[in-house]
mmCIF file of C-alpha atoms in Angstrom:
data_model
loop_
_atom_site.group_PDB
_atom_site.id
_atom_site.type_symbol
_atom_site.label_atom_id
_atom_site.label_comp_id
_atom_site.label_asym_id
_atom_site.label_seq_id
_atom_site.Cartn_x
_atom_site.Cartn_y
_atom_site.Cartn_z
ATOM 1 C CA MET A 10 0.000 0.000 0.000
ATOM 2 C CA LYS A 11 2.757 2.442 0.972
ATOM 3 C CA LYS A 12 4.779 1.418 -2.049
ATOM 4 C CA GLN A 13 1.832 2.067 -4.365
ATOM 5 C CA LEU A 14 1.174 5.499 -2.793
ATOM 6 C CA LEU A 15 4.842 6.408 -3.041
ATOM 7 C CA SER A 16 5.001 5.408 -6.707
ATOM 8 C CA ARG A 17 1.844 7.441 -7.488
ATOM 9 C CA LEU A 18 3.268 10.519 -5.759
ATOM 10 C CA THR A 19 6.545 10.099 -7.628
ATOM 11 C CA ILE A 20 4.739 9.805 -10.965
ATOM 12 C CA LEU A 21 2.613 12.848 -10.103
ATOM 13 C CA ALA A 22 5.694 14.900 -9.212
ATOM 14 C CA LEU A 23 7.508 13.861 -12.393
ATOM 15 C CA THR A 24 4.440 14.597 -14.537
ATOM 16 C CA GLY A 25 4.094 18.045 -12.968
ATOM 17 C CA THR A 26 7.767 18.803 -13.536
ATOM 18 C CA ILE A 27 7.681 17.657 -17.159
ATOM 19 C CA CYS A 28 4.472 19.593 -17.910
ATOM 20 C CA THR A 29 5.887 22.741 -16.339
ATOM 21 C CA SER A 30 9.129 22.473 -18.288
ATOM 22 C CA VAL A 31 7.216 21.897 -21.544
ATOM 23 C CA PHE A 32 4.600 24.651 -21.183
ATOM 24 C CA SER A 33 6.642 27.320 -19.389
ATOM 25 C CA PRO A 34 8.755 28.406 -22.394
ATOM 26 C CA SER A 35 5.704 28.691 -24.629
ATOM 27 C CA LEU A 36 3.859 30.805 -22.045
ATOM 28 C CA THR A 37 6.906 33.032 -21.623
ATOM 29 C CA ALA A 38 7.262 33.429 -25.384
ATOM 30 C CA TYR A 39 3.578 34.311 -25.692
ATOM 31 C CA ALA A 40 3.839 36.919 -22.925
ATOM 32 C CA ASN A 41 6.978 38.421 -24.488
ATOM 33 C CA GLU A 42 5.308 38.619 -27.888
ATOM 34 C CA ARG A 43 2.274 40.408 -26.435
ATOM 35 C CA ASN A 44 4.521 42.801 -24.523
ATOM 36 C CA LEU A 45 6.557 43.507 -27.661
ATOM 37 C CA LYS A 46 3.392 44.236 -29.640
ATOM 38 C CA ASN A 47 2.204 46.619 -26.902
ATOM 39 C CA ILE A 48 5.528 48.423 -26.759
ATOM 40 C CA ASN A 49 5.773 48.711 -30.543
ATOM 41 C CA THR A 50 2.417 50.433 -30.660
ATOM 42 C CA THR A 51 3.403 52.785 -27.854
ATOM 43 C CA TYR A 52 6.344 54.239 -29.779
ATOM 44 C CA SER A 53 3.767 56.000 -31.913
ATOM 45 C CA ASN A 54 3.407 59.751 -31.455
ATOM 46 C CA SER A 55 -0.333 59.443 -31.014
ATOM 47 C CA ILE A 56 -2.607 57.801 -28.487
ATOM 48 C CA THR A 57 -6.336 57.120 -28.535
ATOM 49 C CA VAL A 58 -8.329 57.426 -25.321
ATOM 50 C CA ASP A 59 -12.117 57.096 -25.242
ATOM 51 C CA GLY A 60 -12.254 57.410 -29.015
ATOM 52 C CA ILE A 61 -10.239 60.657 -29.110
ATOM 53 C CA THR A 62 -6.799 60.570 -30.734
ATOM 54 C CA TYR A 63 -4.133 62.816 -29.228
ATOM 55 C CA SER A 64 -0.947 63.717 -31.078
ATOM 56 C CA ALA A 65 2.297 64.337 -29.183
ATOM 57 C CA GLU A 66 3.249 67.034 -31.706
ATOM 58 C CA ASP A 67 -0.081 68.842 -31.271
ATOM 59 C CA ILE A 68 0.205 68.851 -27.486
ATOM 60 C CA ALA A 69 3.844 69.982 -27.676
ATOM 61 C CA ASP A 70 2.862 72.741 -30.130
ATOM 62 C CA SER A 71 0.159 73.958 -27.734
ATOM 63 C CA ILE A 72 2.641 74.069 -24.834
ATOM 64 C CA ARG A 73 5.651 75.522 -26.688
ATOM 65 C CA PRO A 74 4.415 79.174 -27.008
ATOM 66 C CA ASN A 75 3.976 79.381 -23.221
ATOM 67 C CA ILE A 76 7.529 78.338 -22.363
ATOM 68 C CA ASP A 77 10.370 80.800 -21.963
ATOM 69 C CA TYR A 78 13.294 79.224 -23.814
ATOM 70 C CA SER A 79 15.653 82.113 -23.024
ATOM 71 C CA THR A 80 16.599 80.625 -19.635
ATOM 72 C CA ASP A 81 19.786 78.540 -19.669
ATOM 73 C CA TYR A 82 18.946 75.523 -17.522
ATOM 74 C CA SER A 83 22.364 73.915 -17.977
ATOM 75 C CA GLU A 84 24.074 76.783 -16.154
ATOM 76 C CA GLY A 85 25.702 75.616 -12.945
ATOM 77 C CA ILE A 86 25.522 71.904 -13.775
ATOM 78 C CA ARG A 87 28.989 70.358 -13.676
ATOM 79 C CA GLU A 88 29.102 66.700 -14.663
ATOM 80 C CA ARG A 89 31.740 64.569 -16.344
ATOM 81 C CA SER A 90 29.154 62.534 -18.218
ATOM 82 C CA ALA A 91 27.367 64.312 -21.071
ATOM 83 C CA VAL A 92 24.302 62.118 -20.553
ATOM 84 C CA THR A 93 24.071 62.948 -16.841
ATOM 85 C CA LYS A 94 24.472 66.643 -17.609
ATOM 86 C CA ALA A 95 21.721 66.435 -20.246
ATOM 87 C CA ILE A 96 19.418 64.589 -17.834
ATOM 88 C CA LYS A 97 20.031 67.082 -15.020
ATOM 89 C CA THR A 98 19.410 69.944 -17.464
ATOM 90 C CA ALA A 99 16.164 68.302 -18.592
ATOM 91 C CA VAL A 100 15.029 67.803 -14.984
ATOM 92 C CA LYS A 101 15.870 71.404 -14.139
ATOM 93 C CA TRP A 102 13.965 72.535 -17.247
ATOM 94 C CA LEU A 103 10.926 70.431 -16.332
ATOM 95 C CA LYS A 104 10.962 71.735 -12.762
ATOM 96 C CA GLY A 105 10.996 75.312 -14.059
ATOM 97 C CA ASN A 106 8.213 74.671 -16.586
ATOM 98 C CA TRP A 107 6.100 72.142 -14.684
ATOM 99 C CA GLN A 108 2.983 74.314 -14.382
ATOM 100 C CA VAL A 109 2.963 75.204 -18.081
ATOM 101 C CA VAL A 110 3.431 71.601 -19.205
ATOM 102 C CA TYR A 111 0.940 70.221 -16.671
ATOM 103 C CA SER A 112 -1.762 72.790 -17.455
ATOM 104 C CA ARG A 113 -1.704 71.935 -21.177
ATOM 105 C CA LEU A 114 -1.908 68.155 -20.821
ATOM 106 C CA PRO A 115 -5.276 66.490 -21.478
ATOM 107 C CA ASN A 116 -7.223 65.916 -18.243
ATOM 108 C CA TRP A 117 -7.076 62.118 -18.466
ATOM 109 C CA MET A 118 -3.263 62.313 -18.524
ATOM 110 C CA LYS A 119 -2.882 64.549 -15.459
ATOM 111 C CA LYS A 120 -3.647 61.743 -13.015
ATOM 112 C CA TYR A 121 -0.413 60.014 -14.076
ATOM 113 C CA PHE A 122 1.785 63.112 -14.033
ATOM 114 C CA LYS A 123 2.427 64.080 -10.373
ATOM 115 C CA PHE A 124 5.098 66.617 -9.379
ATOM 116 C CA ASP A 125 6.054 65.079 -6.022
ATOM 117 C CA ALA A 126 6.153 61.506 -7.282
ATOM 118 C CA PHE A 127 8.325 62.512 -10.234
ATOM 119 C CA PHE A 128 10.895 64.519 -8.284
ATOM 120 C CA ASN A 129 11.099 61.911 -5.508
ATOM 121 C CA LEU A 130 12.249 59.354 -8.099
ATOM 122 C CA VAL A 131 14.609 61.581 -10.095
ATOM 123 C CA ASP A 132 17.786 60.837 -8.128
ATOM 124 C CA THR A 133 17.191 57.094 -8.353
ATOM 125 C CA PHE A 134 17.441 57.017 -12.145
ATOM 126 C CA ILE A 135 19.907 59.799 -13.043
ATOM 127 C CA GLY A 136 23.044 57.671 -12.816
ATOM 128 C CA ILE A 137 21.663 54.556 -14.485
ATOM 129 C CA SER A 138 19.879 55.982 -17.523
ATOM 130 C CA ASP A 139 21.447 55.825 -20.981
ATOM 131 C CA SER A 140 19.695 58.874 -22.412
ATOM 132 C CA VAL A 141 17.253 61.623 -21.504
ATOM 133 C CA GLU A 142 14.419 59.664 -23.096
ATOM 134 C CA ASP A 143 15.393 56.499 -21.199
ATOM 135 C CA PHE A 144 15.514 58.512 -17.968
ATOM 136 C CA PHE A 145 11.981 59.885 -18.361
ATOM 137 C CA HIS A 146 10.667 56.475 -19.388
ATOM 138 C CA ARG A 147 12.178 54.790 -16.302
ATOM 139 C CA VAL A 148 10.895 57.451 -13.897
ATOM 140 C CA PHE A 149 7.386 57.362 -15.355
ATOM 141 C CA ARG A 150 7.365 53.555 -15.228
ATOM 142 C CA ALA A 151 8.398 53.678 -11.558
ATOM 143 C CA MET A 152 5.537 56.134 -10.955
ATOM 144 C CA GLY A 153 3.156 53.433 -12.185
ATOM 145 C CA MET A 154 2.198 54.892 -15.556
ATOM 146 C CA PRO A 155 0.829 52.506 -18.171
ATOM 147 C CA GLU A 156 3.366 51.940 -20.974
ATOM 148 C CA ASN A 157 1.380 53.717 -23.685
ATOM 149 C CA VAL A 158 0.876 56.837 -21.532
ATOM 150 C CA ASN A 159 4.518 56.649 -20.433
ATOM 151 C CA TRP A 160 5.856 56.716 -23.987
ATOM 152 C CA PHE A 161 3.379 59.374 -25.045
ATOM 153 C CA ILE A 162 4.297 61.796 -22.222
ATOM 154 C CA THR A 163 7.988 61.049 -22.780
ATOM 155 C CA ASN A 164 7.569 61.928 -26.474
ATOM 156 C CA VAL A 165 5.797 65.199 -25.606
ATOM 157 C CA ILE A 166 8.587 66.189 -23.194
ATOM 158 C CA MET A 167 11.298 65.222 -25.687
ATOM 159 C CA LEU A 168 9.654 67.466 -28.295
ATOM 160 C CA LEU A 169 9.648 70.369 -25.829
ATOM 161 C CA LEU A 170 13.143 70.067 -24.353
ATOM 162 C CA PRO A 171 15.663 72.716 -25.406
ATOM 163 C CA ILE A 172 18.522 70.184 -25.575
#
């Protein structure tokens, strides 16, 4: 009786292990493919929410006239890395123009774009980002933004930056 129970448990464990090892790669590949499709669509400069399509260029064009580009935001920033200097300049620029940028964003987007949450995460990602765009994308992801909104807001900011 014990021998029969032990052999059944062994067969059950082996069957579970084999099934997991067979199906796990296919599930991972499926998830990666879906994620890749989602990310590819988010690189677009437009987003559709509730049937309304928003263009990153149009939003940037509506914000641009209200920004004073005469201020040199890179003044006083001393960094050895050009990327870090560019990121710190971009952060300084965004801090100086936050109200203008925030006021011109569509209302549905404002819930994702919080001043305190953004500037609390800035120092975490400055040293590990490869570019200004990568920096904004990482910070927005850490804030909990959905990927499509993340890329869209990043594109708007990249269009506005004076660097």
